PDB file of C-alpha atoms in Angstrom:
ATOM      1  CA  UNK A 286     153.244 115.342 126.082  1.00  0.00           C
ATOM      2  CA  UNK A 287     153.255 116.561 122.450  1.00  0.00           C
ATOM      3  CA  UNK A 288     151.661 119.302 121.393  1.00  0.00           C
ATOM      4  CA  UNK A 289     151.285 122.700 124.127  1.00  0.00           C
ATOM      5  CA  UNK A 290     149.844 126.066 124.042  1.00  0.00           C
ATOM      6  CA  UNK A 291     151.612 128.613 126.199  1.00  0.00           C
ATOM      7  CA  UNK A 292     150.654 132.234 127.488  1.00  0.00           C
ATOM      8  CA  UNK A 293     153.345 134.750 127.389  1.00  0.00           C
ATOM      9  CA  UNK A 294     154.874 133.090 125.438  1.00  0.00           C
ATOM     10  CA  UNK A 295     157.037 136.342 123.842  1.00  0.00           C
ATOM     11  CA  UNK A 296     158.300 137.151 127.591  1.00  0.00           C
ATOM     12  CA  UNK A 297     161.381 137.336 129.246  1.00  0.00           C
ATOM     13  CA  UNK A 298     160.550 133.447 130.439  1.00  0.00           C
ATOM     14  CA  UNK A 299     157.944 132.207 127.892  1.00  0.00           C
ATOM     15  CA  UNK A 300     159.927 132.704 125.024  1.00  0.00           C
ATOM     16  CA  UNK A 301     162.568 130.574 126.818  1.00  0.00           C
ATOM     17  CA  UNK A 302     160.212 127.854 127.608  1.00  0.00           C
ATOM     18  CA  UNK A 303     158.998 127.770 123.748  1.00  0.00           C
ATOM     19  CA  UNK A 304     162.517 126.887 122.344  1.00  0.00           C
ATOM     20  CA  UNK A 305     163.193 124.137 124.962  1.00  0.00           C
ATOM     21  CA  UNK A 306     159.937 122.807 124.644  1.00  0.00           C
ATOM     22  CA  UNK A 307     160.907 123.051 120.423  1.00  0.00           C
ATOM     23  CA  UNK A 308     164.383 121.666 121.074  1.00  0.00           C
ATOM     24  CA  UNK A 309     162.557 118.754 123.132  1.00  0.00           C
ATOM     25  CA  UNK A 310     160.512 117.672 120.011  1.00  0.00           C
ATOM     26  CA  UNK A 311     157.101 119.371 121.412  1.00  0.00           C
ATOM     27  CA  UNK A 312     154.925 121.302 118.796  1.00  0.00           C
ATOM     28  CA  UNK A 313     153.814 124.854 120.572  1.00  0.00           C
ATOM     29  CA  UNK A 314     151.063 126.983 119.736  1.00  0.00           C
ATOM     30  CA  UNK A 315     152.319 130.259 120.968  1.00  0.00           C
ATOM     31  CA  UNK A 316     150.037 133.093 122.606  1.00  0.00           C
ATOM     32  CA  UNK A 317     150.788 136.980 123.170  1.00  0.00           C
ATOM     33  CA  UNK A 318     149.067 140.083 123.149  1.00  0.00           C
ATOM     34  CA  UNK A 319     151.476 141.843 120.763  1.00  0.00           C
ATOM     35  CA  UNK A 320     150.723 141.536 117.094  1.00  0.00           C
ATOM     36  CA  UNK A 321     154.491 140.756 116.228  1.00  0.00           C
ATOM     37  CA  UNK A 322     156.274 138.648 118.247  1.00  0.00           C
ATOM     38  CA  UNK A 323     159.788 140.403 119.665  1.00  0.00           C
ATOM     39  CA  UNK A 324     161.565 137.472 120.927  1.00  0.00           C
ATOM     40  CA  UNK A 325     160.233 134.406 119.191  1.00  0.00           C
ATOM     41  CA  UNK A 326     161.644 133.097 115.499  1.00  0.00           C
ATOM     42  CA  UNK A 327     159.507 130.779 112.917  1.00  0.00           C
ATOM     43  CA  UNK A 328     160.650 127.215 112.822  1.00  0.00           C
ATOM     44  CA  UNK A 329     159.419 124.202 112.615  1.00  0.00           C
ATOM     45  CA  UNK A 330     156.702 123.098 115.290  1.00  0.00           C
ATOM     46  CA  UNK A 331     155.975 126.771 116.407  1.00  0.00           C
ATOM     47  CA  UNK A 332     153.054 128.515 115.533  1.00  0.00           C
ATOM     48  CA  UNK A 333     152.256 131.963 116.901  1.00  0.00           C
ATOM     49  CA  UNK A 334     148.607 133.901 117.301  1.00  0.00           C
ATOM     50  CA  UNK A 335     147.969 137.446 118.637  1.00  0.00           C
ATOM     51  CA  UNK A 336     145.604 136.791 121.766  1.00  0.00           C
ATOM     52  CA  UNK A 337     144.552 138.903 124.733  1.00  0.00           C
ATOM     53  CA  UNK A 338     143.711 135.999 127.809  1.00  0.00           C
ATOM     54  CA  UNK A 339     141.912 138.670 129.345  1.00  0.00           C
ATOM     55  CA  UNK A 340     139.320 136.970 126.557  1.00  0.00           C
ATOM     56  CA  UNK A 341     138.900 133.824 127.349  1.00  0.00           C
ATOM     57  CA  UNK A 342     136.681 133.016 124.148  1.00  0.00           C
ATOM     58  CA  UNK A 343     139.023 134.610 122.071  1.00  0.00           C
ATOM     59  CA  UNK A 344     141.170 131.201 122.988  1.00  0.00           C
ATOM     60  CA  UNK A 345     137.883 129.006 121.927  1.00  0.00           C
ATOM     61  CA  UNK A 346     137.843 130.577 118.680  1.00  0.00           C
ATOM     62  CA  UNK A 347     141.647 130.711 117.271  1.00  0.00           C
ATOM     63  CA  UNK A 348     142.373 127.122 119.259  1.00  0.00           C
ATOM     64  CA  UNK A 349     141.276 124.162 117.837  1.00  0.00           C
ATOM     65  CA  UNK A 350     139.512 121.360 120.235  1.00  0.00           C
ATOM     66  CA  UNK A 351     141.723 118.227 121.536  1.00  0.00           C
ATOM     67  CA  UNK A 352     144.877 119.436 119.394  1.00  0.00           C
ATOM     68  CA  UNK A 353     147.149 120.233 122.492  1.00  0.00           C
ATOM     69  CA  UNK A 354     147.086 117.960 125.287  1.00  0.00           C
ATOM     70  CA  UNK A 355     149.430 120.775 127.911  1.00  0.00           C
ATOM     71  CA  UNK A 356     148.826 124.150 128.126  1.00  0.00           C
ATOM     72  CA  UNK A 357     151.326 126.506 130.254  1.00  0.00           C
ATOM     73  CA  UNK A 358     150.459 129.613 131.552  1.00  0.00           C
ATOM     74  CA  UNK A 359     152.946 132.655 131.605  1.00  0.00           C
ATOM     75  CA  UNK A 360     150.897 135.557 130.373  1.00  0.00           C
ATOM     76  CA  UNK A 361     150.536 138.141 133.352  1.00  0.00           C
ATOM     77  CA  UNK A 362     150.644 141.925 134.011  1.00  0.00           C
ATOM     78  CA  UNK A 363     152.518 143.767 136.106  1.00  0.00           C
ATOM     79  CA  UNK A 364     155.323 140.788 137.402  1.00  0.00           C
ATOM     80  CA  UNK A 365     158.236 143.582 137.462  1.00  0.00           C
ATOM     81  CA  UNK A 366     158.233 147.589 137.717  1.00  0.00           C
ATOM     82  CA  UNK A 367     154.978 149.595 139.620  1.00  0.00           C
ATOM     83  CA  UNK A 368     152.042 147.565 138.526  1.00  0.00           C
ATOM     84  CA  UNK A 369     153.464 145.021 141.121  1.00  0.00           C
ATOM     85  CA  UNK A 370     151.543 147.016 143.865  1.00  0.00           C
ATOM     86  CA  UNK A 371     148.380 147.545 141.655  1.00  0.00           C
ATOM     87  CA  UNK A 372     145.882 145.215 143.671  1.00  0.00           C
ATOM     88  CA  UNK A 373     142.698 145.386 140.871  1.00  0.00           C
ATOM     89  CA  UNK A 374     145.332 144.082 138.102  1.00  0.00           C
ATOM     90  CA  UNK A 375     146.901 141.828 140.307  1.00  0.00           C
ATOM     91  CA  UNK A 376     143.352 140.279 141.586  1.00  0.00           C
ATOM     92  CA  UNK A 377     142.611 140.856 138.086  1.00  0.00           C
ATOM     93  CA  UNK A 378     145.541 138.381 136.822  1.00  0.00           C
ATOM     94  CA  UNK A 379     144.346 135.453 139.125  1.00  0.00           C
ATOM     95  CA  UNK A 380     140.747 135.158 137.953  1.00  0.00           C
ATOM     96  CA  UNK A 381     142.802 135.048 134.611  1.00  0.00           C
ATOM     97  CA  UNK A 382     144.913 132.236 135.821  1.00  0.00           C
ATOM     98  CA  UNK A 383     141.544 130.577 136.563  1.00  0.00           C
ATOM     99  CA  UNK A 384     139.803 131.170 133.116  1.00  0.00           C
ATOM    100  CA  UNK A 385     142.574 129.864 131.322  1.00  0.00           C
ATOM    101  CA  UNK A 386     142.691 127.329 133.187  1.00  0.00           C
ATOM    102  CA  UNK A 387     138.828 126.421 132.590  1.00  0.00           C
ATOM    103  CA  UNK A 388     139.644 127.064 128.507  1.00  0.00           C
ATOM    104  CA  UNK A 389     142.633 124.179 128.755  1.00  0.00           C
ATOM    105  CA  UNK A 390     139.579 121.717 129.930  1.00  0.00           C
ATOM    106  CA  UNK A 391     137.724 122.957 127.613  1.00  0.00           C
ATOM    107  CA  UNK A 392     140.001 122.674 124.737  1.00  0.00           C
ATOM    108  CA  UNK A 393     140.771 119.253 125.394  1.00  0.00           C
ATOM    109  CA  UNK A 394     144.285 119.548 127.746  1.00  0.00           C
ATOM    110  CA  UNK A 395     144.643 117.284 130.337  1.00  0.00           C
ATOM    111  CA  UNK A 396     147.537 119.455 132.525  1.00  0.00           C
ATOM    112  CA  UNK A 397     147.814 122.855 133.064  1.00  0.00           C
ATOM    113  CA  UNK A 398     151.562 124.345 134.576  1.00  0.00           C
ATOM    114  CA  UNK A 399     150.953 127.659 135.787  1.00  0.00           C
ATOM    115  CA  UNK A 400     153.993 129.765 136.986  1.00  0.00           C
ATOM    116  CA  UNK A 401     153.633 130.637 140.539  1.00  0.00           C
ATOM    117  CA  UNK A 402     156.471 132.828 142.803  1.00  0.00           C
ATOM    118  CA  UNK A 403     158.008 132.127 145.473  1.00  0.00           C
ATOM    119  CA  UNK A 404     156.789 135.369 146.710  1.00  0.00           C
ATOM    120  CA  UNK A 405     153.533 132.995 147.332  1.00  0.00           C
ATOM    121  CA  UNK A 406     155.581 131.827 150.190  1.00  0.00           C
ATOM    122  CA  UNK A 407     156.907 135.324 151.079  1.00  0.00           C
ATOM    123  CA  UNK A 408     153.085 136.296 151.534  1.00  0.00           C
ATOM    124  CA  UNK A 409     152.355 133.506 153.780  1.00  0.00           C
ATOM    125  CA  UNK A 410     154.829 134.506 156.761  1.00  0.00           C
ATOM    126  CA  UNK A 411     154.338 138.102 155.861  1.00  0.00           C
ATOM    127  CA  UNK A 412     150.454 138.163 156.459  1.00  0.00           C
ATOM    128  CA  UNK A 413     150.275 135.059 158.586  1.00  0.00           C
ATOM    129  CA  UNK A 414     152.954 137.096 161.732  1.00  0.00           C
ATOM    130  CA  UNK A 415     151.344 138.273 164.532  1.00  0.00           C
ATOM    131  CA  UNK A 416     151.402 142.334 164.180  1.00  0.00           C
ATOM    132  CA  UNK A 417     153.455 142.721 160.943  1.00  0.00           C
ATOM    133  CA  UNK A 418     152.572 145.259 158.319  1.00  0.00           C
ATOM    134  CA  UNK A 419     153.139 144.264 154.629  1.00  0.00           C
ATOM    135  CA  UNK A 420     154.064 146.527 152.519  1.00  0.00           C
ATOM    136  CA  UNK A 421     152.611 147.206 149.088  1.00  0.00           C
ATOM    137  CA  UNK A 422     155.230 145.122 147.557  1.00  0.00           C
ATOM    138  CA  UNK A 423     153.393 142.073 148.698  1.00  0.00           C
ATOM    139  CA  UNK A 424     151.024 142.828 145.997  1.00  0.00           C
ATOM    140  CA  UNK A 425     152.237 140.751 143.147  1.00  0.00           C
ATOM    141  CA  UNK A 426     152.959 138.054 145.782  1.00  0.00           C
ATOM    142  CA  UNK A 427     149.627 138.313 146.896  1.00  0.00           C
ATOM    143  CA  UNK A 428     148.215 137.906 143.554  1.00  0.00           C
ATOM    144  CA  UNK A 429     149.657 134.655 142.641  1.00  0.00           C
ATOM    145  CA  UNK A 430     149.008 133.092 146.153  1.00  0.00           C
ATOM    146  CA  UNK A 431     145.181 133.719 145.100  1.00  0.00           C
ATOM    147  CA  UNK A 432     145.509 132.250 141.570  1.00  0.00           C
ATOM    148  CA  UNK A 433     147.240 129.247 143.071  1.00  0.00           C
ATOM    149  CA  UNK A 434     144.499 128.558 145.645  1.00  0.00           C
ATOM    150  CA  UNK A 435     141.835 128.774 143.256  1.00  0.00           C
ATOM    151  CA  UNK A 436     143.183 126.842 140.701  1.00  0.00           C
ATOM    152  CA  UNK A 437     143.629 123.957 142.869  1.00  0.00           C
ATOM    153  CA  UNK A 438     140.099 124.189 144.024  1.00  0.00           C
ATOM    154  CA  UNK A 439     138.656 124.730 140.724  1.00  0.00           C
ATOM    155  CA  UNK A 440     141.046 121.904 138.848  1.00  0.00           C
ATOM    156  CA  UNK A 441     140.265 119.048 141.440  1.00  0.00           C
ATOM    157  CA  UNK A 442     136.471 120.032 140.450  1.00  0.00           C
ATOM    158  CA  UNK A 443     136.863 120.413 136.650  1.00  0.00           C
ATOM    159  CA  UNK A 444     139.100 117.088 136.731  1.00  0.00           C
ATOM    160  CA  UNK A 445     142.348 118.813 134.583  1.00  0.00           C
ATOM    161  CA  UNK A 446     146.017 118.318 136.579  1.00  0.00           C
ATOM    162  CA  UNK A 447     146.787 121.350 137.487  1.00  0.00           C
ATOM    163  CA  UNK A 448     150.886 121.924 138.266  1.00  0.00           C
ATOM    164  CA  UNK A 449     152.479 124.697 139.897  1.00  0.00           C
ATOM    165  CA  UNK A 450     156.134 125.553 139.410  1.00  0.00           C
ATOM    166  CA  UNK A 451     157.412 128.636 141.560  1.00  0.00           C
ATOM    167  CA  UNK A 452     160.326 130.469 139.924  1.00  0.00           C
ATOM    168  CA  UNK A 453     162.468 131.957 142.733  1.00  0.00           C
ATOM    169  CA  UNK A 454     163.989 134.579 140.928  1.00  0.00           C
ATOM    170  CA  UNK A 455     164.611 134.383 137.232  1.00  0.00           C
ATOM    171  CA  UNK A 456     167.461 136.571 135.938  1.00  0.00           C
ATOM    172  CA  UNK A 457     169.355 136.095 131.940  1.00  0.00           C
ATOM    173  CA  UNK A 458     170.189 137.380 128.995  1.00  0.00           C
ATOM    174  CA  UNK A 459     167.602 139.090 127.362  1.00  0.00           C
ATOM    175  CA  UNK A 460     165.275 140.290 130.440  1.00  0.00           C
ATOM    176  CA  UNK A 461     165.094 144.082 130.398  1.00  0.00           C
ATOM    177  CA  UNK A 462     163.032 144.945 133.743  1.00  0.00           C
ATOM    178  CA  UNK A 463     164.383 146.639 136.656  1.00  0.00           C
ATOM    179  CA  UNK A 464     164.501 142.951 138.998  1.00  0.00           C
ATOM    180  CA  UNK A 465     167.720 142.904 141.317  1.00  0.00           C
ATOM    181  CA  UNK A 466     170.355 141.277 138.912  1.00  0.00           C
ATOM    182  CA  UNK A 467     169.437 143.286 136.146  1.00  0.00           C
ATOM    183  CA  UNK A 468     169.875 146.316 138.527  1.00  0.00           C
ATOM    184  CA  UNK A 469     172.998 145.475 139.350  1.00  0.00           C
ATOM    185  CA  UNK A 470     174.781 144.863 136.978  1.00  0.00           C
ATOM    186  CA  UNK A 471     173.841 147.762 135.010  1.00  0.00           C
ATOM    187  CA  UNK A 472     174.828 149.522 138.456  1.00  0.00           C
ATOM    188  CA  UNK A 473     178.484 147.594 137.895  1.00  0.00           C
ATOM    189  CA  UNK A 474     178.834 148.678 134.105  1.00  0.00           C
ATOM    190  CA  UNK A 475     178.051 152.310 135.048  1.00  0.00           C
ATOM    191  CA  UNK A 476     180.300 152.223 138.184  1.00  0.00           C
ATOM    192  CA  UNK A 477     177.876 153.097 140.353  1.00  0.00           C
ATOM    193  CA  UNK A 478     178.121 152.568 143.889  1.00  0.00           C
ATOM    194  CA  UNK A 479     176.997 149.445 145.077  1.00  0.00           C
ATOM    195  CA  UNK A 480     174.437 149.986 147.887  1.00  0.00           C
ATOM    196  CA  UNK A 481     172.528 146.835 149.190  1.00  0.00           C
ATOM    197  CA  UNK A 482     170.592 146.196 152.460  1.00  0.00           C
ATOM    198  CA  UNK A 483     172.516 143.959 155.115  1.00  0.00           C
ATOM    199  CA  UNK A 484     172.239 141.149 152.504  1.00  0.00           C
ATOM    200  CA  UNK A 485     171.756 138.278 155.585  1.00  0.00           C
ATOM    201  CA  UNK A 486     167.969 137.789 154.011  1.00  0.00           C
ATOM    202  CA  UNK A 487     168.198 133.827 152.542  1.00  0.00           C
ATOM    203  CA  UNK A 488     167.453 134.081 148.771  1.00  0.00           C
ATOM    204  CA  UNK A 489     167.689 132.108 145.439  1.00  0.00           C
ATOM    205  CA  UNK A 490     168.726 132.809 141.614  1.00  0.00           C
ATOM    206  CA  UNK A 491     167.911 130.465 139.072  1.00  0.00           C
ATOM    207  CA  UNK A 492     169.478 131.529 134.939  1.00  0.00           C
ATOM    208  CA  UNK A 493     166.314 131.707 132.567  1.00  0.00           C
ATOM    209  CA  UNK A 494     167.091 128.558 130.233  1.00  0.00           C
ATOM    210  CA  UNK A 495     167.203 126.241 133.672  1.00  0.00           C
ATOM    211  CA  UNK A 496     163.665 127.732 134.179  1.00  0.00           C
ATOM    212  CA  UNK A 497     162.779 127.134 130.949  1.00  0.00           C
ATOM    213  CA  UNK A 498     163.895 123.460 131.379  1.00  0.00           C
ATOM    214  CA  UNK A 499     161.918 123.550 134.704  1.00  0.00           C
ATOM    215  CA  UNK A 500     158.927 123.770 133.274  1.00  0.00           C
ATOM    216  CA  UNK A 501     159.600 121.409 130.242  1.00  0.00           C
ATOM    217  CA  UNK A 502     160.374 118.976 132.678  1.00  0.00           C
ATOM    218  CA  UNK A 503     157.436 119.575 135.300  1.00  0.00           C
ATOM    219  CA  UNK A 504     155.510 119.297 132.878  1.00  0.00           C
ATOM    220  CA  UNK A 505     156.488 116.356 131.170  1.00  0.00           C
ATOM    221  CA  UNK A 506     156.981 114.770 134.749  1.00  0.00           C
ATOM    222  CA  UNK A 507     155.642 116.495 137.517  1.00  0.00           C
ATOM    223  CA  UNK A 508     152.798 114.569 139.727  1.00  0.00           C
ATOM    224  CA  UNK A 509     149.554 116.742 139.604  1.00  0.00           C
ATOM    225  CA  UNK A 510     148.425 118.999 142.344  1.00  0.00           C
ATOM    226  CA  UNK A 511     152.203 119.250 143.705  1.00  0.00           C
ATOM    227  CA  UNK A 512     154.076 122.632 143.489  1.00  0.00           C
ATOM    228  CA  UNK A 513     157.974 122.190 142.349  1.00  0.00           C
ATOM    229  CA  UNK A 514     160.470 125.628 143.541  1.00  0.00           C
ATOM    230  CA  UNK A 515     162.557 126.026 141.139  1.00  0.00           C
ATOM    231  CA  UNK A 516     166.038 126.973 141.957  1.00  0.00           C
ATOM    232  CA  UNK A 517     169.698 126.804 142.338  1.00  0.00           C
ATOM    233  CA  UNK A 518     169.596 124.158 144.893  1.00  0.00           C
ATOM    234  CA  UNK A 519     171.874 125.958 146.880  1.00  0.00           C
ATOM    235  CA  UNK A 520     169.891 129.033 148.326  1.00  0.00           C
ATOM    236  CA  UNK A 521     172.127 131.362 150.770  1.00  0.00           C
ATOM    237  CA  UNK A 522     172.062 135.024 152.170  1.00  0.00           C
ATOM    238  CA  UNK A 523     171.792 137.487 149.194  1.00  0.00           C
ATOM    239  CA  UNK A 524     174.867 138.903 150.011  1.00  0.00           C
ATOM    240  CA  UNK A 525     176.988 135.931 149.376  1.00  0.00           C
ATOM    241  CA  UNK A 526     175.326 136.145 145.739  1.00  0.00           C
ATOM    242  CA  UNK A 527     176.224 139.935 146.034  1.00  0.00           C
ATOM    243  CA  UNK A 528     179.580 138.758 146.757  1.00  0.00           C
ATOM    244  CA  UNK A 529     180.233 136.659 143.555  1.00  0.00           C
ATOM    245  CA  UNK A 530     178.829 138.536 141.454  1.00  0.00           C
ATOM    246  CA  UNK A 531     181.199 141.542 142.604  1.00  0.00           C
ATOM    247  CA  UNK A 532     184.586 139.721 142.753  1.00  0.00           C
ATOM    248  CA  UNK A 533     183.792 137.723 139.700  1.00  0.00           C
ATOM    249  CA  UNK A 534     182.866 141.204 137.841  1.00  0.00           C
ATOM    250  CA  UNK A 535     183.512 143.929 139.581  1.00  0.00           C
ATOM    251  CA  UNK A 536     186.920 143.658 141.351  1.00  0.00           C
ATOM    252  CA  UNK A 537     186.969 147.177 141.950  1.00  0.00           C
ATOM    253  CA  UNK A 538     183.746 148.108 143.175  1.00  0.00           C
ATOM    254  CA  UNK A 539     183.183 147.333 146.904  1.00  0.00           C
ATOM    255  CA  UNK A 540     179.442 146.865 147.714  1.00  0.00           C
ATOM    256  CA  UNK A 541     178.534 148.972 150.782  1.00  0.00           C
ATOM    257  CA  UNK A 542     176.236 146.313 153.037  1.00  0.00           C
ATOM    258  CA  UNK A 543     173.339 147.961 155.210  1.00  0.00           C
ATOM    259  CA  UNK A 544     172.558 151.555 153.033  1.00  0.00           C
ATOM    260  CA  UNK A 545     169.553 150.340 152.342  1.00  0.00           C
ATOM    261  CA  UNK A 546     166.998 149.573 154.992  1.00  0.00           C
ATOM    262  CA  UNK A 547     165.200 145.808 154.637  1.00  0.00           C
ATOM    263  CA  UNK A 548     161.351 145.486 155.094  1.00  0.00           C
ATOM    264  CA  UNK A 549     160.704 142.178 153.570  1.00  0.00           C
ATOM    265  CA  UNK A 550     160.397 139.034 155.026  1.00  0.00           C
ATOM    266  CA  UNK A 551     163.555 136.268 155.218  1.00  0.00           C
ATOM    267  CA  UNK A 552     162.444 133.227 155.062  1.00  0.00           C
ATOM    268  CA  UNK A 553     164.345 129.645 155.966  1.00  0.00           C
ATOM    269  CA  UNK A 554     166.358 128.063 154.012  1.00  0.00           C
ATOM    270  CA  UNK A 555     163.749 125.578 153.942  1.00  0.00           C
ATOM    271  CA  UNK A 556     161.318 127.582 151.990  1.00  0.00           C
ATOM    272  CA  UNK A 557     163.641 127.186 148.697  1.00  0.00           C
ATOM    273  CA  UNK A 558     163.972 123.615 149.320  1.00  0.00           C
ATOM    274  CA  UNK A 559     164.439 122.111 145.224  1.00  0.00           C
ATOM    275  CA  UNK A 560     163.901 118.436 146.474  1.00  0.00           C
ATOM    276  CA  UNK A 561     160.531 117.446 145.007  1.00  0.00           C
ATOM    277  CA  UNK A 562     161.556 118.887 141.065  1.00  0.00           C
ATOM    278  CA  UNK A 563     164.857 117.284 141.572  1.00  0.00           C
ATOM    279  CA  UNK A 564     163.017 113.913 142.544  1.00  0.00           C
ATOM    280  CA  UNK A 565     159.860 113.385 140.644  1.00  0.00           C
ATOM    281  CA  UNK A 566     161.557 115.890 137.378  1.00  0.00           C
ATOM    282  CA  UNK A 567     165.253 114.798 137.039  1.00  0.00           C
ATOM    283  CA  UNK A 568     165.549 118.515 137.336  1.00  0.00           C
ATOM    284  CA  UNK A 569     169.266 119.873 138.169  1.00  0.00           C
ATOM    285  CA  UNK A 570     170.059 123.755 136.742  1.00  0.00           C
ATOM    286  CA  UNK A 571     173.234 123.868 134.615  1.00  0.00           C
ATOM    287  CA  UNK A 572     174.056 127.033 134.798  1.00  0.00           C
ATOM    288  CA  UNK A 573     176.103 128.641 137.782  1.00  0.00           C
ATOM    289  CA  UNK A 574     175.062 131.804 139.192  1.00  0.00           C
ATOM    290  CA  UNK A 575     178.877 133.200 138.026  1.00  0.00           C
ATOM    291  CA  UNK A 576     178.798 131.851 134.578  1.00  0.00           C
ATOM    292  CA  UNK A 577     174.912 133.298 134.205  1.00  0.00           C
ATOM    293  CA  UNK A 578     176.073 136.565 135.566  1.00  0.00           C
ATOM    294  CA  UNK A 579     179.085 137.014 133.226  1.00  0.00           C
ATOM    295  CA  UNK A 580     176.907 135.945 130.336  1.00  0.00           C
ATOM    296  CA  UNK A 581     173.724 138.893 131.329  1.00  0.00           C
ATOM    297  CA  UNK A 582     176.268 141.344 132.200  1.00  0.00           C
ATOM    298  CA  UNK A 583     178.151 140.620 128.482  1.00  0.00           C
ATOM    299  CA  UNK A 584     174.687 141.122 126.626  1.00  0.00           C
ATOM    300  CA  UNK A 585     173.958 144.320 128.732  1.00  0.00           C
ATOM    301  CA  UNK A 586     177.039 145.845 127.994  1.00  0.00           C
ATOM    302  CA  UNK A 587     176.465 144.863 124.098  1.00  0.00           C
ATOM    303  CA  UNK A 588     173.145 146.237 124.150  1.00  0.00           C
ATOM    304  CA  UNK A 589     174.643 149.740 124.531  1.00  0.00           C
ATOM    305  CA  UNK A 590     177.275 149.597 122.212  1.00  0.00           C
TER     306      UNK A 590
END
């Protein structure tokens, strides 16, 4: 791998991904939908162009042919806030994912990462119980399930290696959405009470530079047609997280288990399983889930002063 185009690339995860794939020596051609690019610098290897995927011939014209041999996908609307539950934009990002996808072969790229969710998995024993009744939430989930099946499909007939990395849940300095970290830790700041469901639900948190080396190393390493969870390696109930993050930052504030009523799905511990990355990758996060906390919950608090 040298040179790679990536989608999103002026999110909350895709701007992370750019400056480790810069740091790693790897030129990046850099596409968002916003003119100006909020999050990403100029520097040397980077170049940046204004492009709605939505388009895919929009990418034929500003992308030259056989200069980038990996192209990683980010770019996708609606991963945090209401739009999660909006099924046409959510259908509407998979056949996205696909068309990009197509455009990579086209352009000369022999791999294309995509970033799935580990809501994919979520989905799966939600819709596959007898009887149960997912809730709207499953939306987003539901959405990157389908791109991920038809990418495979579509890659094994196009002949490009298609690689799927599945973020469990991405949390850091500089992410501004309303995900469950974020939440509460603007909750602790405020002194707000601390209301969480019973917390025994297994979960994973993963600090956004390890995902951002995730995907450097997937796709620098990862076997095609495999999909790599990435994660702490050390998945548990959410409310020892809860826990950690409370004593660690919030002494004071006792979190009130079972005010909040859970209608997800908990999965095994199994499900978050980080063996694969670790082994074909060399993968291993750096960054504790206390030392990633402090460091978000320092930048928050900074943000309002």
């Amino acid at each position: 791998m040298q040179k790679a185009i990536i989608t999103g690339a002026d999110g909350f995860v895709g701007s992370n991904t750019v400056q480790c794939f810069l740091d790693n020596g790897i030129e990046v051609l850099a596409l968002d939908i916003l003119s100006t690019p909020r999050r990403l610098k100029a520097q040397a290897g980077f170049q940046y162009k204004c492009v709605d995927i939505s388009d895919v011939q929009q990418l034929n014209e500003v992308v030259p042919f056989g200069d980038y041999d990996t192209f990683v996908h980010f770019a996708w609307v609606g991963s945090a806030g209401p739009q999660r539950t909006d099924y046409n934009l959510q259908m509407q990002n998979a056949l996205n994912t696909v068309e990009c996808m197509k455009a990579a072969k086209l352009l000369g790229c022999q791999r294309f990462v995509c970033a799935g969710s580990i809501m994919e998995r979520e989905v799966e024993a939600a819709v596959h119980t007898q009887g149960s009744r997912p809730g709207m939430g499953y939306i987003y989930g539901m959405g990157k399930h389908i791109a991920h099946c038809l990418c495979k499909s579509v890659a094994a007939e196009i002949g490009i290696d298609l690689l799927w990395p599945m973020i469990t849940n991405a949390y850091g300095v500089g992410e501004l959405s309303p995900r469950f970290v974020n939440t509460t830790l603007r909750k602790i700041i405020n002194n707000e009470p601390l209301q969480f469901t019973a917390g025994t639900q297994n979960y994973d948190f993963v600090y956004v530079t390890d995902v951002a080396r995730a995907f450097y190393a997937v796709a620098k390493d990862g076997v095609p047609f495999k999909e790599y969870l990435i994660g702490s390696g050390n998945a548990r109930p959410l409310k020892e997280f809860i826990l950690e993050m409370q004593q660690a930052l919030a002494p004071n504030n006792k979190p009130l288990f079972g005010d909040v009523p859970f209608t997800g799905t908990n999965m095994p511990l199994s499900a978050f399983d980080t063996t694969d990355i670790e082994q074909d990758c060399a993968f291993k996060p750096e960054v504790s889930f206390a030392d990633g906390t402090r460091m978000t919950m320092e930048w928050l608090k900074a943000l309002n002063d």
